[in-house]
Amino acid sequence: MTGQQKINGTGLARIFRAITCSKTGIAAAFRNEAAFRQEVILCAVLLPIALWLGQTNVERALLVASLLLVLIVELLNTAVEVVVDRIGVDRHELSGLAKDLGSAAVSMAILLTVVVWVLVLLG
């Protein structure tokens, strides 16, 4: 067993550890990130609507997946911001670029969600 396996565990222990870490990360994002809270609330409202308005399982899957993608990208964006902030508080061109790229990724995910919803519901 390697050192990393001892830390993370194996088999079911590893799965339970991963679930615990995931819950911790989601809770931290919800507690500390206003944008994530807003997106979670929007998803809570739109998820039942997606399930109701989608006429086929594929349409429902597309509508729901596009919503979840926004949350996933927001979590990744938050992770980038936390790492950049951890490195230092000094302004640096690359730190700003990293944060801007993360923000752009969230914007693209939101745009994709809008496009999917329009195409599914008006198509």
PDB file of C-alpha atoms in Angstrom:
ATOM      1  CA  MET A   1       0.000   0.000   0.000  1.00  0.00           C
ATOM      2  CA  THR A   2       1.427   3.391  -1.003  1.00  0.00           C
ATOM      3  CA  GLY A   3       1.367   6.459   1.223  1.00  0.00           C
ATOM      4  CA  GLN A   4      -1.400   8.008  -0.849  1.00  0.00           C
ATOM      5  CA  GLN A   5      -3.540   4.867  -0.512  1.00  0.00           C
ATOM      6  CA  LYS A   6      -3.103   5.007   3.275  1.00  0.00           C
ATOM      7  CA  ILE A   7      -4.348   8.603   3.295  1.00  0.00           C
ATOM      8  CA  ASN A   8      -7.312   8.141   0.930  1.00  0.00           C
ATOM      9  CA  GLY A   9      -8.095   4.512   1.732  1.00  0.00           C
ATOM     10  CA  THR A  10      -9.140   1.863  -0.728  1.00  0.00           C
ATOM     11  CA  GLY A  11     -12.423   0.333  -1.792  1.00  0.00           C
ATOM     12  CA  LEU A  12     -15.488   1.583   0.079  1.00  0.00           C
ATOM     13  CA  ALA A  13     -13.397   3.664   2.477  1.00  0.00           C
ATOM     14  CA  ARG A  14     -12.111   5.676  -0.469  1.00  0.00           C
ATOM     15  CA  ILE A  15     -15.634   6.199  -1.797  1.00  0.00           C
ATOM     16  CA  PHE A  16     -16.900   7.376   1.603  1.00  0.00           C
ATOM     17  CA  ARG A  17     -13.918   9.721   1.938  1.00  0.00           C
ATOM     18  CA  ALA A  18     -14.609  11.140  -1.529  1.00  0.00           C
ATOM     19  CA  ILE A  19     -18.277  11.692  -0.633  1.00  0.00           C
ATOM     20  CA  THR A  20     -17.273  13.439   2.586  1.00  0.00           C
ATOM     21  CA  CYS A  21     -14.834  15.699   0.732  1.00  0.00           C
ATOM     22  CA  SER A  22     -17.498  16.482  -1.876  1.00  0.00           C
ATOM     23  CA  LYS A  23     -20.039  17.439   0.791  1.00  0.00           C
ATOM     24  CA  THR A  24     -17.449  19.633   2.496  1.00  0.00           C
ATOM     25  CA  GLY A  25     -16.628  21.397  -0.765  1.00  0.00           C
ATOM     26  CA  ILE A  26     -20.256  21.976  -1.724  1.00  0.00           C
ATOM     27  CA  ALA A  27     -21.059  23.288   1.761  1.00  0.00           C
ATOM     28  CA  ALA A  28     -18.063  25.646   1.650  1.00  0.00           C
ATOM     29  CA  ALA A  29     -19.067  26.951  -1.773  1.00  0.00           C
ATOM     30  CA  PHE A  30     -22.645  27.481  -0.607  1.00  0.00           C
ATOM     31  CA  ARG A  31     -21.484  29.227   2.570  1.00  0.00           C
ATOM     32  CA  ASN A  32     -18.842  31.464   0.960  1.00  0.00           C
ATOM     33  CA  GLU A  33     -19.894  32.092  -2.651  1.00  0.00           C
ATOM     34  CA  ALA A  34     -22.938  34.240  -3.394  1.00  0.00           C
ATOM     35  CA  ALA A  35     -22.905  33.247  -7.075  1.00  0.00           C
ATOM     36  CA  PHE A  36     -23.033  29.543  -6.168  1.00  0.00           C
ATOM     37  CA  ARG A  37     -25.967  30.150  -3.787  1.00  0.00           C
ATOM     38  CA  GLN A  38     -27.839  32.034  -6.513  1.00  0.00           C
ATOM     39  CA  GLU A  39     -27.197  29.271  -9.033  1.00  0.00           C
ATOM     40  CA  VAL A  40     -28.316  26.584  -6.569  1.00  0.00           C
ATOM     41  CA  ILE A  41     -31.554  28.475  -5.924  1.00  0.00           C
ATOM     42  CA  LEU A  42     -32.100  28.909  -9.662  1.00  0.00           C
ATOM     43  CA  CYS A  43     -31.479  25.185 -10.182  1.00  0.00           C
ATOM     44  CA  ALA A  44     -33.902  24.305  -7.387  1.00  0.00           C
ATOM     45  CA  VAL A  45     -36.572  26.332  -9.181  1.00  0.00           C
ATOM     46  CA  LEU A  46     -35.743  25.205 -12.725  1.00  0.00           C
ATOM     47  CA  LEU A  47     -35.105  21.503 -12.063  1.00  0.00           C
ATOM     48  CA  PRO A  48     -38.774  20.576 -11.494  1.00  0.00           C
ATOM     49  CA  ILE A  49     -39.739  22.786 -14.432  1.00  0.00           C
ATOM     50  CA  ALA A  50     -37.216  20.943 -16.609  1.00  0.00           C
ATOM     51  CA  LEU A  51     -38.673  17.597 -15.605  1.00  0.00           C
ATOM     52  CA  TRP A  52     -42.190  18.863 -16.289  1.00  0.00           C
ATOM     53  CA  LEU A  53     -41.532  20.648 -19.598  1.00  0.00           C
ATOM     54  CA  GLY A  54     -39.240  18.084 -21.181  1.00  0.00           C
ATOM     55  CA  GLN A  55     -41.393  15.888 -23.394  1.00  0.00           C
ATOM     56  CA  THR A  56     -38.927  13.014 -23.693  1.00  0.00           C
ATOM     57  CA  ASN A  57     -36.308  11.595 -21.379  1.00  0.00           C
ATOM     58  CA  VAL A  58     -33.606  12.985 -23.660  1.00  0.00           C
ATOM     59  CA  GLU A  59     -35.078  16.482 -23.427  1.00  0.00           C
ATOM     60  CA  ARG A  60     -35.337  16.186 -19.639  1.00  0.00           C
ATOM     61  CA  ALA A  61     -31.734  14.990 -19.463  1.00  0.00           C
ATOM     62  CA  LEU A  62     -30.515  17.904 -21.593  1.00  0.00           C
ATOM     63  CA  LEU A  63     -32.394  20.474 -19.528  1.00  0.00           C
ATOM     64  CA  VAL A  64     -31.222  19.030 -16.198  1.00  0.00           C
ATOM     65  CA  ALA A  65     -27.632  18.424 -17.351  1.00  0.00           C
ATOM     66  CA  SER A  66     -27.294  22.009 -18.555  1.00  0.00           C
ATOM     67  CA  LEU A  67     -28.343  23.244 -15.103  1.00  0.00           C
ATOM     68  CA  LEU A  68     -25.937  20.920 -13.316  1.00  0.00           C
ATOM     69  CA  LEU A  69     -23.131  21.952 -15.661  1.00  0.00           C
ATOM     70  CA  VAL A  70     -23.426  25.542 -14.413  1.00  0.00           C
ATOM     71  CA  LEU A  71     -22.972  24.329 -10.824  1.00  0.00           C
ATOM     72  CA  ILE A  72     -20.017  22.147 -11.790  1.00  0.00           C
ATOM     73  CA  VAL A  73     -18.250  24.970 -13.632  1.00  0.00           C
ATOM     74  CA  GLU A  74     -18.957  27.378 -10.767  1.00  0.00           C
ATOM     75  CA  LEU A  75     -17.342  24.925  -8.332  1.00  0.00           C
ATOM     76  CA  LEU A  76     -14.277  24.676 -10.576  1.00  0.00           C
ATOM     77  CA  ASN A  77     -14.145  28.460 -10.897  1.00  0.00           C
ATOM     78  CA  THR A  78     -14.290  28.779  -7.123  1.00  0.00           C
ATOM     79  CA  ALA A  79     -11.479  26.243  -6.777  1.00  0.00           C
ATOM     80  CA  VAL A  80      -9.298  28.292  -9.140  1.00  0.00           C
ATOM     81  CA  GLU A  81     -10.070  31.487  -7.213  1.00  0.00           C
ATOM     82  CA  VAL A  82      -9.254  29.843  -3.874  1.00  0.00           C
ATOM     83  CA  VAL A  83      -5.916  28.534  -5.142  1.00  0.00           C
ATOM     84  CA  VAL A  84      -5.002  31.912  -6.641  1.00  0.00           C
ATOM     85  CA  ASP A  85      -5.924  33.661  -3.384  1.00  0.00           C
ATOM     86  CA  ARG A  86      -3.938  31.069  -1.416  1.00  0.00           C
ATOM     87  CA  ILE A  87      -0.799  31.782  -3.436  1.00  0.00           C
ATOM     88  CA  GLY A  88      -0.811  35.417  -2.405  1.00  0.00           C
ATOM     89  CA  VAL A  89      -2.717  38.658  -2.154  1.00  0.00           C
ATOM     90  CA  ASP A  90      -0.335  40.564  -4.421  1.00  0.00           C
ATOM     91  CA  ARG A  91      -1.842  41.491  -7.765  1.00  0.00           C
ATOM     92  CA  HIS A  92      -0.319  39.539 -10.605  1.00  0.00           C
ATOM     93  CA  GLU A  93      -1.286  39.499 -14.270  1.00  0.00           C
ATOM     94  CA  LEU A  94      -1.518  35.690 -14.396  1.00  0.00           C
ATOM     95  CA  SER A  95      -3.617  35.533 -11.228  1.00  0.00           C
ATOM     96  CA  GLY A  96      -6.075  37.985 -12.734  1.00  0.00           C
ATOM     97  CA  LEU A  97      -6.100  36.040 -15.989  1.00  0.00           C
ATOM     98  CA  ALA A  98      -6.808  32.766 -14.162  1.00  0.00           C
ATOM     99  CA  LYS A  99      -9.770  34.335 -12.384  1.00  0.00           C
ATOM    100  CA  ASP A 100     -11.045  35.923 -15.602  1.00  0.00           C
ATOM    101  CA  LEU A 101     -10.838  32.588 -17.430  1.00  0.00           C
ATOM    102  CA  GLY A 102     -12.779  30.868 -14.651  1.00  0.00           C
ATOM    103  CA  SER A 103     -15.430  33.569 -14.844  1.00  0.00           C
ATOM    104  CA  ALA A 104     -15.572  33.194 -18.631  1.00  0.00           C
ATOM    105  CA  ALA A 105     -16.096  29.439 -18.229  1.00  0.00           C
ATOM    106  CA  VAL A 106     -19.085  30.082 -15.949  1.00  0.00           C
ATOM    107  CA  SER A 107     -20.493  32.563 -18.456  1.00  0.00           C
ATOM    108  CA  MET A 108     -20.135  30.028 -21.261  1.00  0.00           C
ATOM    109  CA  ALA A 109     -21.895  27.358 -19.175  1.00  0.00           C
ATOM    110  CA  ILE A 110     -24.771  29.760 -18.511  1.00  0.00           C
ATOM    111  CA  LEU A 111     -24.950  30.636 -22.220  1.00  0.00           C
ATOM    112  CA  LEU A 112     -25.018  26.919 -23.073  1.00  0.00           C
ATOM    113  CA  THR A 113     -27.874  26.424 -20.603  1.00  0.00           C
ATOM    114  CA  VAL A 114     -29.880  29.220 -22.214  1.00  0.00           C
ATOM    115  CA  VAL A 115     -29.265  27.803 -25.702  1.00  0.00           C
ATOM    116  CA  VAL A 116     -30.259  24.264 -24.639  1.00  0.00           C
ATOM    117  CA  TRP A 117     -33.444  25.490 -22.960  1.00  0.00           C
ATOM    118  CA  VAL A 118     -34.415  27.623 -25.961  1.00  0.00           C
ATOM    119  CA  LEU A 119     -33.760  24.833 -28.454  1.00  0.00           C
ATOM    120  CA  VAL A 120     -35.560  22.182 -26.406  1.00  0.00           C
ATOM    121  CA  LEU A 121     -38.576  24.270 -25.472  1.00  0.00           C
ATOM    122  CA  LEU A 122     -39.031  26.091 -28.767  1.00  0.00           C
ATOM    123  CA  GLY A 123     -37.774  23.339 -31.073  1.00  0.00           C
TER     124      GLY A 123
END
